[in-house]
PDB file of N, CA and C in Angstrom:
ATOM      1  N   MET A   1     110.552  83.776  94.537  1.00 95.00           N
ATOM      2  CA  MET A   1     110.542  85.175  95.071  1.00 95.00           C
ATOM      3  C   MET A   1     111.432  85.132  96.195  1.00 95.00           C
ATOM      4  N   LYS A   2     112.031  86.277  96.460  1.00 96.00           N
ATOM      5  CA  LYS A   2     113.020  86.619  97.566  1.00 96.00           C
ATOM      6  C   LYS A   2     112.567  87.593  98.449  1.00 96.00           C
ATOM      7  N   LEU A   3     112.653  87.299  99.673  1.00 97.00           N
ATOM      8  CA  LEU A   3     112.169  88.443 100.808  1.00 97.00           C
ATOM      9  C   LEU A   3     113.543  88.854 101.404  1.00 97.00           C
ATOM     10  N   TYR A   4     114.061  90.112 101.197  1.00 96.00           N
ATOM     11  CA  TYR A   4     115.240  90.488 101.660  1.00 96.00           C
ATOM     12  C   TYR A   4     114.760  91.129 103.156  1.00 96.00           C
ATOM     13  N   CYS A   5     115.361  90.575 104.125  1.00 94.00           N
ATOM     14  CA  CYS A   5     114.825  91.084 105.529  1.00 94.00           C
ATOM     15  C   CYS A   5     115.846  91.069 106.578  1.00 94.00           C
ATOM     16  N   ASN A   6     115.567  91.680 107.719  1.00 91.00           N
ATOM     17  CA  ASN A   6     116.375  91.583 108.983  1.00 91.00           C
ATOM     18  C   ASN A   6     115.266  91.650 110.092  1.00 91.00           C
ATOM     19  N   SER A   7     115.136  90.698 110.963  1.00 86.00           N
ATOM     20  CA  SER A   7     114.085  90.570 111.894  1.00 86.00           C
ATOM     21  C   SER A   7     114.002  91.458 112.992  1.00 86.00           C
ATOM     22  N   ILE A   8     114.989  92.460 113.012  1.00 88.00           N
ATOM     23  CA  ILE A   8     114.877  93.697 114.054  1.00 88.00           C
ATOM     24  C   ILE A   8     113.926  94.568 113.569  1.00 88.00           C
ATOM     25  N   PHE A   9     113.550  94.691 112.315  1.00 89.00           N
ATOM     26  CA  PHE A   9     112.600  95.729 111.711  1.00 89.00           C
ATOM     27  C   PHE A   9     111.112  95.208 111.888  1.00 89.00           C
ATOM     28  N   PRO A  10     109.991  96.047 112.327  1.00 92.00           N
ATOM     29  CA  PRO A  10     108.946  95.523 112.659  1.00 92.00           C
ATOM     30  C   PRO A  10     108.027  95.488 111.284  1.00 92.00           C
ATOM     31  N   PHE A  11     108.335  96.101 110.176  1.00 94.00           N
ATOM     32  CA  PHE A  11     107.825  95.874 109.062  1.00 94.00           C
ATOM     33  C   PHE A  11     108.198  94.589 108.272  1.00 94.00           C
ATOM     34  N   VAL A  12     109.189  94.282 108.781  1.00 95.00           N
ATOM     35  CA  VAL A  12     109.736  92.787 108.155  1.00 95.00           C
ATOM     36  C   VAL A  12     108.863  91.794 108.887  1.00 95.00           C
ATOM     37  N   ARG A  13     108.651  92.005 110.328  1.00 94.00           N
ATOM     38  CA  ARG A  13     107.756  90.983 111.061  1.00 94.00           C
ATOM     39  C   ARG A  13     106.310  91.109 110.433  1.00 94.00           C
ATOM     40  N   LYS A  14     105.897  92.229 110.077  1.00 93.00           N
ATOM     41  CA  LYS A  14     104.375  92.452 109.679  1.00 93.00           C
ATOM     42  C   LYS A  14     104.283  91.576 108.353  1.00 93.00           C
ATOM     43  N   VAL A  15     105.315  91.655 107.245  1.00 95.00           N
ATOM     44  CA  VAL A  15     105.343  90.848 105.959  1.00 95.00           C
ATOM     45  C   VAL A  15     105.365  89.264 106.376  1.00 95.00           C
ATOM     46  N   SER A  16     106.382  88.962 107.298  1.00 95.00           N
ATOM     47  CA  SER A  16     106.715  87.587 107.611  1.00 95.00           C
ATOM     48  C   SER A  16     105.406  86.922 108.201  1.00 95.00           C
ATOM     49  N   ILE A  17     104.493  87.663 109.099  1.00 93.00           N
ATOM     50  CA  ILE A  17     103.352  87.231 109.456  1.00 93.00           C
ATOM     51  C   ILE A  17     102.331  86.977 108.350  1.00 93.00           C
ATOM     52  N   LEU A  18     102.236  87.891 107.529  1.00 93.00           N
ATOM     53  CA  LEU A  18     101.375  87.782 106.308  1.00 93.00           C
ATOM     54  C   LEU A  18     101.547  86.501 105.532  1.00 93.00           C
ATOM     55  N   ILE A  19     102.918  86.363 105.295  1.00 95.00           N
ATOM     56  CA  ILE A  19     103.510  85.155 104.449  1.00 95.00           C
ATOM     57  C   ILE A  19     102.984  83.905 105.152  1.00 95.00           C
ATOM     58  N   THR A  20     103.213  83.905 106.351  1.00 94.00           N
ATOM     59  CA  THR A  20     102.766  82.645 107.058  1.00 94.00           C
ATOM     60  C   THR A  20     101.108  82.356 107.052  1.00 94.00           C
ATOM     61  N   GLU A  21     100.429  83.418 107.327  1.00 91.00           N
ATOM     62  CA  GLU A  21      98.840  83.443 107.205  1.00 91.00           C
ATOM     63  C   GLU A  21      98.406  82.928 105.923  1.00 91.00           C
ATOM     64  N   LEU A  22      99.084  83.432 104.806  1.00 92.00           N
ATOM     65  CA  LEU A  22      98.710  83.219 103.384  1.00 92.00           C
ATOM     66  C   LEU A  22      99.216  82.016 102.906  1.00 92.00           C
ATOM     67  N   GLU A  23     100.169  81.294 103.795  1.00 93.00           N
ATOM     68  CA  GLU A  23     100.782  79.938 103.259  1.00 93.00           C
ATOM     69  C   GLU A  23     101.651  80.039 102.219  1.00 93.00           C
ATOM     70  N   LEU A  24     102.332  81.253 102.083  1.00 94.00           N
ATOM     71  CA  LEU A  24     103.201  81.274 100.887  1.00 94.00           C
ATOM     72  C   LEU A  24     104.674  80.990 101.320  1.00 94.00           C
ATOM     73  N   ASP A  25     104.894  80.367 102.594  1.00 94.00           N
ATOM     74  CA  ASP A  25     106.297  80.134 102.887  1.00 94.00           C
ATOM     75  C   ASP A  25     107.082  79.473 101.767  1.00 94.00           C
ATOM     76  N   THR A  26     106.396  78.449 101.131  1.00 95.00           N
ATOM     77  CA  THR A  26     107.284  77.429 100.260  1.00 95.00           C
ATOM     78  C   THR A  26     107.627  78.365  98.990  1.00 95.00           C
ATOM     79  N   ARG A  27     106.974  79.442  98.725  1.00 94.00           N
ATOM     80  CA  ARG A  27     107.304  80.205  97.431  1.00 94.00           C
ATOM     81  C   ARG A  27     108.130  81.445  97.679  1.00 94.00           C
ATOM     82  N   ILE A  28     108.546  81.656  99.065  1.00 96.00           N
ATOM     83  CA  ILE A  28     109.204  82.829  99.069  1.00 96.00           C
ATOM     84  C   ILE A  28     110.580  82.253  99.866  1.00 96.00           C
ATOM     85  N   GLN A  29     111.750  82.773  99.425  1.00 96.00           N
ATOM     86  CA  GLN A  29     113.133  82.467  99.969  1.00 96.00           C
ATOM     87  C   GLN A  29     113.325  83.756 100.899  1.00 96.00           C
ATOM     88  N   ARG A  30     113.780  83.493 102.153  1.00 96.00           N
ATOM     89  CA  ARG A  30     114.182  84.677 102.944  1.00 96.00           C
ATOM     90  C   ARG A  30     115.689  84.918 102.835  1.00 96.00           C
ATOM     91  N   VAL A  31     116.091  86.035 102.595  1.00 96.00           N
ATOM     92  CA  VAL A  31     117.670  86.512 102.563  1.00 96.00           C
ATOM     93  C   VAL A  31     117.696  87.377 103.578  1.00 96.00           C
ATOM     94  N   ASP A  32     118.378  86.982 104.538  1.00 95.00           N
ATOM     95  CA  ASP A  32     118.750  87.985 105.723  1.00 95.00           C
ATOM     96  C   ASP A  32     119.944  88.806 105.304  1.00 95.00           C
ATOM     97  N   ILE A  33     119.785  90.161 105.565  1.00 91.00           N
ATOM     98  CA  ILE A  33     120.745  91.136 105.149  1.00 91.00           C
ATOM     99  C   ILE A  33     121.231  91.879 106.329  1.00 91.00           C
ATOM    100  N   GLU A  34     122.329  92.345 106.377  1.00 88.00           N
ATOM    101  CA  GLU A  34     122.911  93.318 107.261  1.00 88.00           C
ATOM    102  C   GLU A  34     122.843  94.846 106.788  1.00 88.00           C
ATOM    103  N   VAL A  35     122.278  95.450 107.762  1.00 82.00           N
ATOM    104  CA  VAL A  35     122.204  97.073 107.372  1.00 82.00           C
ATOM    105  C   VAL A  35     122.634  97.764 108.398  1.00 82.00           C
ATOM    106  N   SER A  36     123.146  99.004 108.196  1.00 82.00           N
ATOM    107  CA  SER A  36     123.715  99.899 109.364  1.00 82.00           C
ATOM    108  C   SER A  36     123.382 101.177 108.933  1.00 82.00           C
ATOM    109  N   PRO A  37     123.173 101.967 109.828  1.00 80.00           N
ATOM    110  CA  PRO A  37     122.860 103.439 109.543  1.00 80.00           C
ATOM    111  C   PRO A  37     124.112 104.188 109.226  1.00 80.00           C
ATOM    112  N   SER A  38     125.169 103.595 109.412  1.00 86.00           N
ATOM    113  CA  SER A  38     126.668 104.404 109.000  1.00 86.00           C
ATOM    114  C   SER A  38     127.232 103.737 107.849  1.00 86.00           C
ATOM    115  N   GLU A  39     126.677 102.744 107.349  1.00 88.00           N
ATOM    116  CA  GLU A  39     127.618 102.225 106.282  1.00 88.00           C
ATOM    117  C   GLU A  39     126.628 101.602 105.214  1.00 88.00           C
ATOM    118  N   ILE A  40     126.659 101.746 104.015  1.00 87.00           N
ATOM    119  CA  ILE A  40     125.706 101.308 103.022  1.00 87.00           C
ATOM    120  C   ILE A  40     126.091  99.933 102.715  1.00 87.00           C
ATOM    121  N   ASN A  41     125.114  99.002 102.648  1.00 88.00           N
ATOM    122  CA  ASN A  41     125.333  97.519 102.239  1.00 88.00           C
ATOM    123  C   ASN A  41     125.332  97.806 100.640  1.00 88.00           C
ATOM    124  N   LYS A  42     126.510  97.658  99.947  1.00 90.00           N
ATOM    125  CA  LYS A  42     126.402  97.803  98.628  1.00 90.00           C
ATOM    126  C   LYS A  42     125.801  96.784  97.745  1.00 90.00           C
ATOM    127  N   ALA A  43     125.957  95.429  98.336  1.00 89.00           N
ATOM    128  CA  ALA A  43     125.340  94.396  97.550  1.00 89.00           C
ATOM    129  C   ALA A  43     123.926  94.379  97.611  1.00 89.00           C
ATOM    130  N   TYR A  44     123.367  94.826  98.686  1.00 89.00           N
ATOM    131  CA  TYR A  44     121.731  95.052  98.944  1.00 89.00           C
ATOM    132  C   TYR A  44     121.239  96.212  98.008  1.00 89.00           C
ATOM    133  N   ALA A  45     122.065  97.300  97.898  1.00 89.00           N
ATOM    134  CA  ALA A  45     121.857  98.538  97.269  1.00 89.00           C
ATOM    135  C   ALA A  45     121.583  98.097  95.592  1.00 89.00           C
ATOM    136  N   ASP A  46     122.472  97.089  95.294  1.00 89.00           N
ATOM    137  CA  ASP A  46     122.165  96.771  93.893  1.00 89.00           C
ATOM    138  C   ASP A  46     120.686  96.018  93.597  1.00 89.00           C
ATOM    139  N   VAL A  47     120.323  95.308  94.751  1.00 88.00           N
ATOM    140  CA  VAL A  47     118.936  94.870  94.693  1.00 88.00           C
ATOM    141  C   VAL A  47     117.911  95.767  94.917  1.00 88.00           C
ATOM    142  N   SER A  48     118.076  96.766  95.824  1.00 86.00           N
ATOM    143  CA  SER A  48     116.941  97.558  96.349  1.00 86.00           C
ATOM    144  C   SER A  48     117.763  98.973  96.466  1.00 86.00           C
ATOM    145  N   PRO A  49     117.795  99.876  95.271  1.00 84.00           N
ATOM    146  CA  PRO A  49     118.430 101.069  95.386  1.00 84.00           C
ATOM    147  C   PRO A  49     117.913 102.017  96.714  1.00 84.00           C
ATOM    148  N   LEU A  50     116.849 101.943  97.093  1.00 83.00           N
ATOM    149  CA  LEU A  50     116.249 102.636  98.235  1.00 83.00           C
ATOM    150  C   LEU A  50     116.778 102.133  99.478  1.00 83.00           C
ATOM    151  N   ILE A  51     117.504 101.026  99.554  1.00 86.00           N
ATOM    152  CA  ILE A  51     118.005 100.172 100.785  1.00 86.00           C
ATOM    153  C   ILE A  51     116.849 100.318 101.812  1.00 86.00           C
ATOM    154  N   GLN A  52     115.730 100.135 101.676  1.00 87.00           N
ATOM    155  CA  GLN A  52     114.568  99.916 102.694  1.00 87.00           C
ATOM    156  C   GLN A  52     114.527  98.346 102.759  1.00 87.00           C
ATOM    157  N   VAL A  53     114.021  97.991 104.155  1.00 92.00           N
ATOM    158  CA  VAL A  53     114.045  96.703 104.452  1.00 92.00           C
ATOM    159  C   VAL A  53     112.395  96.655 105.002  1.00 92.00           C
ATOM    160  N   PRO A  54     111.645  95.760 104.672  1.00 95.00           N
ATOM    161  CA  PRO A  54     112.095  94.561 103.649  1.00 95.00           C
ATOM    162  C   PRO A  54     111.928  95.054 102.313  1.00 95.00           C
ATOM    163  N   ALA A  55     112.342  93.958 101.386  1.00 95.00           N
ATOM    164  CA  ALA A  55     112.252  94.259  99.990  1.00 95.00           C
ATOM    165  C   ALA A  55     111.855  92.841  99.449  1.00 95.00           C
ATOM    166  N   LEU A  56     110.851  92.795  98.525  1.00 95.00           N
ATOM    167  CA  LEU A  56     110.435  91.675  97.873  1.00 95.00           C
ATOM    168  C   LEU A  56     110.805  91.702  96.316  1.00 95.00           C
ATOM    169  N   GLN A  57     111.679  90.598  96.018  1.00 94.00           N
ATOM    170  CA  GLN A  57     112.044  90.697  94.625  1.00 94.00           C
ATOM    171  C   GLN A  57     110.904  89.517  94.069  1.00 94.00           C
ATOM    172  N   THR A  58     109.975  89.850  93.119  1.00 92.00           N
ATOM    173  CA  THR A  58     109.060  88.985  92.650  1.00 92.00           C
ATOM    174  C   THR A  58     109.552  88.053  91.576  1.00 92.00           C
ATOM    175  N   GLU A  59     108.662  87.151  91.218  1.00 91.00           N
ATOM    176  CA  GLU A  59     109.288  86.140  90.118  1.00 91.00           C
ATOM    177  C   GLU A  59     109.532  86.683  88.984  1.00 91.00           C
ATOM    178  N   ALA A  60     108.800  87.841  88.661  1.00 90.00           N
ATOM    179  CA  ALA A  60     109.241  88.676  87.509  1.00 90.00           C
ATOM    180  C   ALA A  60     110.480  89.348  87.421  1.00 90.00           C
ATOM    181  N   GLY A  61     111.127  89.530  88.609  1.00 89.00           N
ATOM    182  CA  GLY A  61     112.108  90.390  88.870  1.00 89.00           C
ATOM    183  C   GLY A  61     112.145  91.662  89.387  1.00 89.00           C
ATOM    184  N   PHE A  62     110.835  92.105  89.713  1.00 89.00           N
ATOM    185  CA  PHE A  62     110.660  93.487  89.864  1.00 89.00           C
ATOM    186  C   PHE A  62     110.927  93.448  91.621  1.00 89.00           C
ATOM    187  N   VAL A  63     111.227  94.613  92.165  1.00 92.00           N
ATOM    188  CA  VAL A  63     111.586  94.759  93.512  1.00 92.00           C
ATOM    189  C   VAL A  63     110.501  95.646  94.092  1.00 92.00           C
ATOM    190  N   LEU A  64     109.704  95.217  95.214  1.00 93.00           N
ATOM    191  CA  LEU A  64     109.042  95.951  95.854  1.00 93.00           C
ATOM    192  C   LEU A  64     109.535  96.425  97.203  1.00 93.00           C
ATOM    193  N   SER A  65     109.608  97.723  97.598  1.00 88.00           N
ATOM    194  CA  SER A  65     110.281  98.118  98.901  1.00 88.00           C
ATOM    195  C   SER A  65     109.578  98.740  99.714  1.00 88.00           C
ATOM    196  N   ASP A  66     108.294  98.576  99.813  1.00 89.00           N
ATOM    197  CA  ASP A  66     107.250  99.174 100.839  1.00 89.00           C
ATOM    198  C   ASP A  66     106.524  98.065 101.374  1.00 89.00           C
ATOM    199  N   SER A  67     106.570  97.741 102.848  1.00 91.00           N
ATOM    200  CA  SER A  67     105.874  96.829 103.423  1.00 91.00           C
ATOM    201  C   SER A  67     104.200  96.732 102.989  1.00 91.00           C
ATOM    202  N   HIS A  68     103.678  97.927 103.006  1.00 88.00           N
ATOM    203  CA  HIS A  68     102.167  97.845 102.402  1.00 88.00           C
ATOM    204  C   HIS A  68     102.035  97.212 101.178  1.00 88.00           C
ATOM    205  N   VAL A  69     102.839  97.940 100.081  1.00 89.00           N
ATOM    206  CA  VAL A  69     102.816  97.382  98.807  1.00 89.00           C
ATOM    207  C   VAL A  69     103.123  95.703  98.788  1.00 89.00           C
ATOM    208  N   ILE A  70     104.187  95.502  99.415  1.00 93.00           N
ATOM    209  CA  ILE A  70     104.554  93.990  99.626  1.00 93.00           C
ATOM    210  C   ILE A  70     103.240  93.102  99.968  1.00 93.00           C
ATOM    211  N   CYS A  71     102.756  93.649 101.113  1.00 91.00           N
ATOM    212  CA  CYS A  71     101.521  92.895 101.602  1.00 91.00           C
ATOM    213  C   CYS A  71     100.461  92.798 100.876  1.00 91.00           C
ATOM    214  N   ALA A  72     100.265  93.916  99.942  1.00 86.00           N
ATOM    215  CA  ALA A  72      99.131  94.000  98.876  1.00 86.00           C
ATOM    216  C   ALA A  72      99.501  93.012  97.708  1.00 86.00           C
ATOM    217  N   TYR A  73     100.713  92.990  97.349  1.00 90.00           N
ATOM    218  CA  TYR A  73     101.101  92.284  96.256  1.00 90.00           C
ATOM    219  C   TYR A  73     100.946  90.613  96.723  1.00 90.00           C
ATOM    220  N   LEU A  74     101.482  90.349  97.933  1.00 92.00           N
ATOM    221  CA  LEU A  74     101.207  88.911  98.325  1.00 92.00           C
ATOM    222  C   LEU A  74      99.908  88.485  98.497  1.00 92.00           C
ATOM    223  N   ALA A  75      99.072  89.215  99.013  1.00 88.00           N
ATOM    224  CA  ALA A  75      97.636  89.079  99.126  1.00 88.00           C
ATOM    225  C   ALA A  75      96.968  88.959  97.922  1.00 88.00           C
ATOM    226  N   ASN A  76      97.285  89.672  96.806  1.00 86.00           N
ATOM    227  CA  ASN A  76      96.779  89.535  95.475  1.00 86.00           C
ATOM    228  C   ASN A  76      97.262  88.318  94.853  1.00 86.00           C
ATOM    229  N   ILE A  77      98.532  87.795  95.034  1.00 88.00           N
ATOM    230  CA  ILE A  77      98.782  86.452  94.381  1.00 88.00           C
ATOM    231  C   ILE A  77      98.210  85.453  95.108  1.00 88.00           C
ATOM    232  N   ALA A  78      97.867  85.502  96.404  1.00 87.00           N
ATOM    233  CA  ALA A  78      97.262  84.411  97.159  1.00 87.00           C
ATOM    234  C   ALA A  78      95.808  84.506  96.954  1.00 87.00           C
ATOM    235  N   ASP A  79      95.299  85.497  96.120  1.00 78.00           N
ATOM    236  CA  ASP A  79      93.837  85.769  95.959  1.00 78.00           C
ATOM    237  C   ASP A  79      93.107  86.095  97.093  1.00 78.00           C
ATOM    238  N   PHE A  80      93.668  86.863  98.021  1.00 75.00           N
ATOM    239  CA  PHE A  80      93.106  87.295  99.397  1.00 75.00           C
ATOM    240  C   PHE A  80      92.879  88.762  99.344  1.00 75.00           C
ATOM    241  N   LYS A  81      91.597  89.198  99.697  1.00 64.00           N
ATOM    242  CA  LYS A  81      91.212  90.520  99.623  1.00 64.00           C
ATOM    243  C   LYS A  81      91.963  91.352 100.817  1.00 64.00           C
ATOM    244  N   TYR A  82      92.866  92.110 100.412  1.00 55.00           N
ATOM    245  CA  TYR A  82      93.576  92.775 101.447  1.00 55.00           C
ATOM    246  C   TYR A  82      93.197  94.397 101.244  1.00 55.00           C
ATOM    247  N   GLU A  83      92.294  94.868 102.236  1.00 57.00           N
ATOM    248  CA  GLU A  83      91.663  96.010 102.111  1.00 57.00           C
ATOM    249  C   GLU A  83      92.170  97.094 103.288  1.00 57.00           C
ATOM    250  N   LEU A  84      93.207  96.614 104.363  1.00 54.00           N
ATOM    251  CA  LEU A  84      93.639  97.362 105.172  1.00 54.00           C
ATOM    252  C   LEU A  84      94.207  98.606 104.924  1.00 54.00           C
ATOM    253  N   PHE A  85      95.031  98.470 103.757  1.00 49.00           N
ATOM    254  CA  PHE A  85      95.882  99.724 103.353  1.00 49.00           C
ATOM    255  C   PHE A  85      95.609 100.197 101.964  1.00 49.00           C
ATOM    256  N   LEU A  86      95.382  99.460 101.222  1.00 51.00           N
ATOM    257  CA  LEU A  86      95.254  99.595  99.657  1.00 51.00           C
ATOM    258  C   LEU A  86      93.861  98.946  99.214  1.00 51.00           C
ATOM    259  N   ASP A  87      93.092  99.697  98.437  1.00 54.00           N
ATOM    260  CA  ASP A  87      91.795  99.192  97.782  1.00 54.00           C
ATOM    261  C   ASP A  87      92.219  98.753  96.400  1.00 54.00           C
ATOM    262  N   ASP A  88      91.456  98.175  95.384  1.00 55.00           N
ATOM    263  CA  ASP A  88      91.828  97.611  94.219  1.00 55.00           C
ATOM    264  C   ASP A  88      92.529  98.614  93.255  1.00 55.00           C
ATOM    265  N   ASP A  89      91.906 100.008  93.502  1.00 58.00           N
ATOM    266  CA  ASP A  89      92.798 101.077  92.744  1.00 58.00           C
ATOM    267  C   ASP A  89      94.069 101.445  93.259  1.00 58.00           C
ATOM    268  N   GLY A  90      94.297 101.415  94.438  1.00 54.00           N
ATOM    269  CA  GLY A  90      95.594 101.633  95.160  1.00 54.00           C
ATOM    270  C   GLY A  90      96.615 100.576  94.810  1.00 54.00           C
ATOM    271  N   LEU A  91      95.925  99.285  94.868  1.00 53.00           N
ATOM    272  CA  LEU A  91      96.924  98.164  94.487  1.00 53.00           C
ATOM    273  C   LEU A  91      97.431  98.249  93.054  1.00 53.00           C
ATOM    274  N   ALA A  92      96.366  98.593  92.150  1.00 57.00           N
ATOM    275  CA  ALA A  92      96.713  98.788  90.631  1.00 57.00           C
ATOM    276  C   ALA A  92      97.708  99.884  90.373  1.00 57.00           C
ATOM    277  N   ASN A  93      97.630 100.818  91.157  1.00 58.00           N
ATOM    278  CA  ASN A  93      98.545 101.925  91.234  1.00 58.00           C
ATOM    279  C   ASN A  93     100.007 101.690  91.655  1.00 58.00           C
ATOM    280  N   ALA A  94      99.922 100.886  92.787  1.00 56.00           N
ATOM    281  CA  ALA A  94     101.243 100.442  93.400  1.00 56.00           C
ATOM    282  C   ALA A  94     101.937  99.480  92.530  1.00 56.00           C
ATOM    283  N   LEU A  95     101.146  98.798  91.765  1.00 56.00           N
ATOM    284  CA  LEU A  95     101.799  97.748  91.120  1.00 56.00           C
ATOM    285  C   LEU A  95     102.205  98.021  89.618  1.00 56.00           C
ATOM    286  N   GLN A  96     102.115  99.314  89.307  1.00 55.00           N
ATOM    287  CA  GLN A  96     102.571 100.029  87.899  1.00 55.00           C
ATOM    288  C   GLN A  96     103.980  99.832  87.951  1.00 55.00           C
ATOM    289  N   CYS A  97     104.603  99.395  86.984  1.00 44.00           N
ATOM    290  CA  CYS A  97     105.919  99.557  86.881  1.00 44.00           C
ATOM    291  C   CYS A  97     106.267 100.923  86.074  1.00 44.00           C
ATOM    292  N   THR A  98     107.115 101.713  86.609  1.00 39.00           N
ATOM    293  CA  THR A  98     107.569 103.016  86.160  1.00 39.00           C
ATOM    294  C   THR A  98     108.717 102.995  85.350  1.00 39.00           C
ATOM    295  N   PRO A  99     108.608 103.254  84.087  1.00 39.00           N
ATOM    296  CA  PRO A  99     109.942 103.039  83.245  1.00 39.00           C
ATOM    297  C   PRO A  99     111.164 103.513  83.732  1.00 39.00           C
ATOM    298  N   SER A 100     111.173 104.868  84.262  1.00 40.00           N
ATOM    299  CA  SER A 100     112.118 105.535  84.637  1.00 40.00           C
ATOM    300  C   SER A 100     112.772 105.118  86.101  1.00 40.00           C
ATOM    301  N   ALA A 101     111.953 104.097  86.645  1.00 43.00           N
ATOM    302  CA  ALA A 101     112.664 103.667  87.819  1.00 43.00           C
ATOM    303  C   ALA A 101     113.828 102.734  87.742  1.00 43.00           C
ATOM    304  N   PRO A 102     114.944 102.897  88.652  1.00 44.00           N
ATOM    305  CA  PRO A 102     116.158 102.132  88.450  1.00 44.00           C
ATOM    306  C   PRO A 102     115.886 100.807  88.715  1.00 44.00           C
ATOM    307  N   TYR A 103     116.614  99.751  87.924  1.00 42.00           N
ATOM    308  CA  TYR A 103     116.540  98.452  88.135  1.00 42.00           C
ATOM    309  C   TYR A 103     115.133  97.724  88.316  1.00 42.00           C
ATOM    310  N   GLY A 104     114.324  98.193  87.331  1.00 42.00           N
ATOM    311  CA  GLY A 104     112.933  97.772  87.242  1.00 42.00           C
ATOM    312  C   GLY A 104     112.214  97.942  88.487  1.00 42.00           C
ATOM    313  N   GLN A 105     112.417  98.781  89.198  1.00 44.00           N
ATOM    314  CA  GLN A 105     111.925  99.132  90.619  1.00 44.00           C
ATOM    315  C   GLN A 105     110.324  99.359  90.370  1.00 44.00           C
ATOM    316  N   ILE A 106     109.505  98.878  91.056  1.00 43.00           N
ATOM    317  CA  ILE A 106     108.108  99.033  91.051  1.00 43.00           C
ATOM    318  C   ILE A 106     107.920 100.315  92.345  1.00 43.00           C
ATOM    319  N   GLY A 107     107.220 101.196  91.884  1.00 43.00           N
ATOM    320  CA  GLY A 107     106.938 102.244  92.807  1.00 43.00           C
ATOM    321  C   GLY A 107     105.540 102.691  93.004  1.00 43.00           C
ATOM    322  N   LEU A 108     105.340 103.571  93.931  1.00 41.00           N
ATOM    323  CA  LEU A 108     104.179 103.953  94.211  1.00 41.00           C
ATOM    324  C   LEU A 108     103.557 105.090  93.296  1.00 41.00           C
ATOM    325  N   MET A 109     102.407 105.118  92.595  1.00 39.00           N
ATOM    326  CA  MET A 109     102.228 106.120  91.523  1.00 39.00           C
ATOM    327  C   MET A 109     101.171 106.918  92.140  1.00 39.00           C
ATOM    328  N   GLY A 110     101.193 108.230  91.850  1.00 37.00           N
ATOM    329  CA  GLY A 110     100.218 109.211  92.202  1.00 37.00           C
ATOM    330  C   GLY A 110     100.275 109.734  93.558  1.00 37.00           C
TER     331      GLY A 110
END
């Protein structure tokens, strides 16, 4: 898996802390990206069309671009109950792949 990140963002730090706590460091490659409010990073836009930071590219190739969903996904693969933001139904909804989403993007449903 790849975590696209820039340490200036607080949501990146939240995901990074969870990765460390769940001992997933060895499974996730961190890719530092440059983002600017005045210029689009076209290479990153190919990975995450929403250009949100952080973004996690899963082993299946899907891209999660919301820190709450990323944390829920990571907790799920680590078999850790993550109830702070999403219950089981919320996680199931968040991980549904929408066929109309660009680049196999995983989006929040409902």
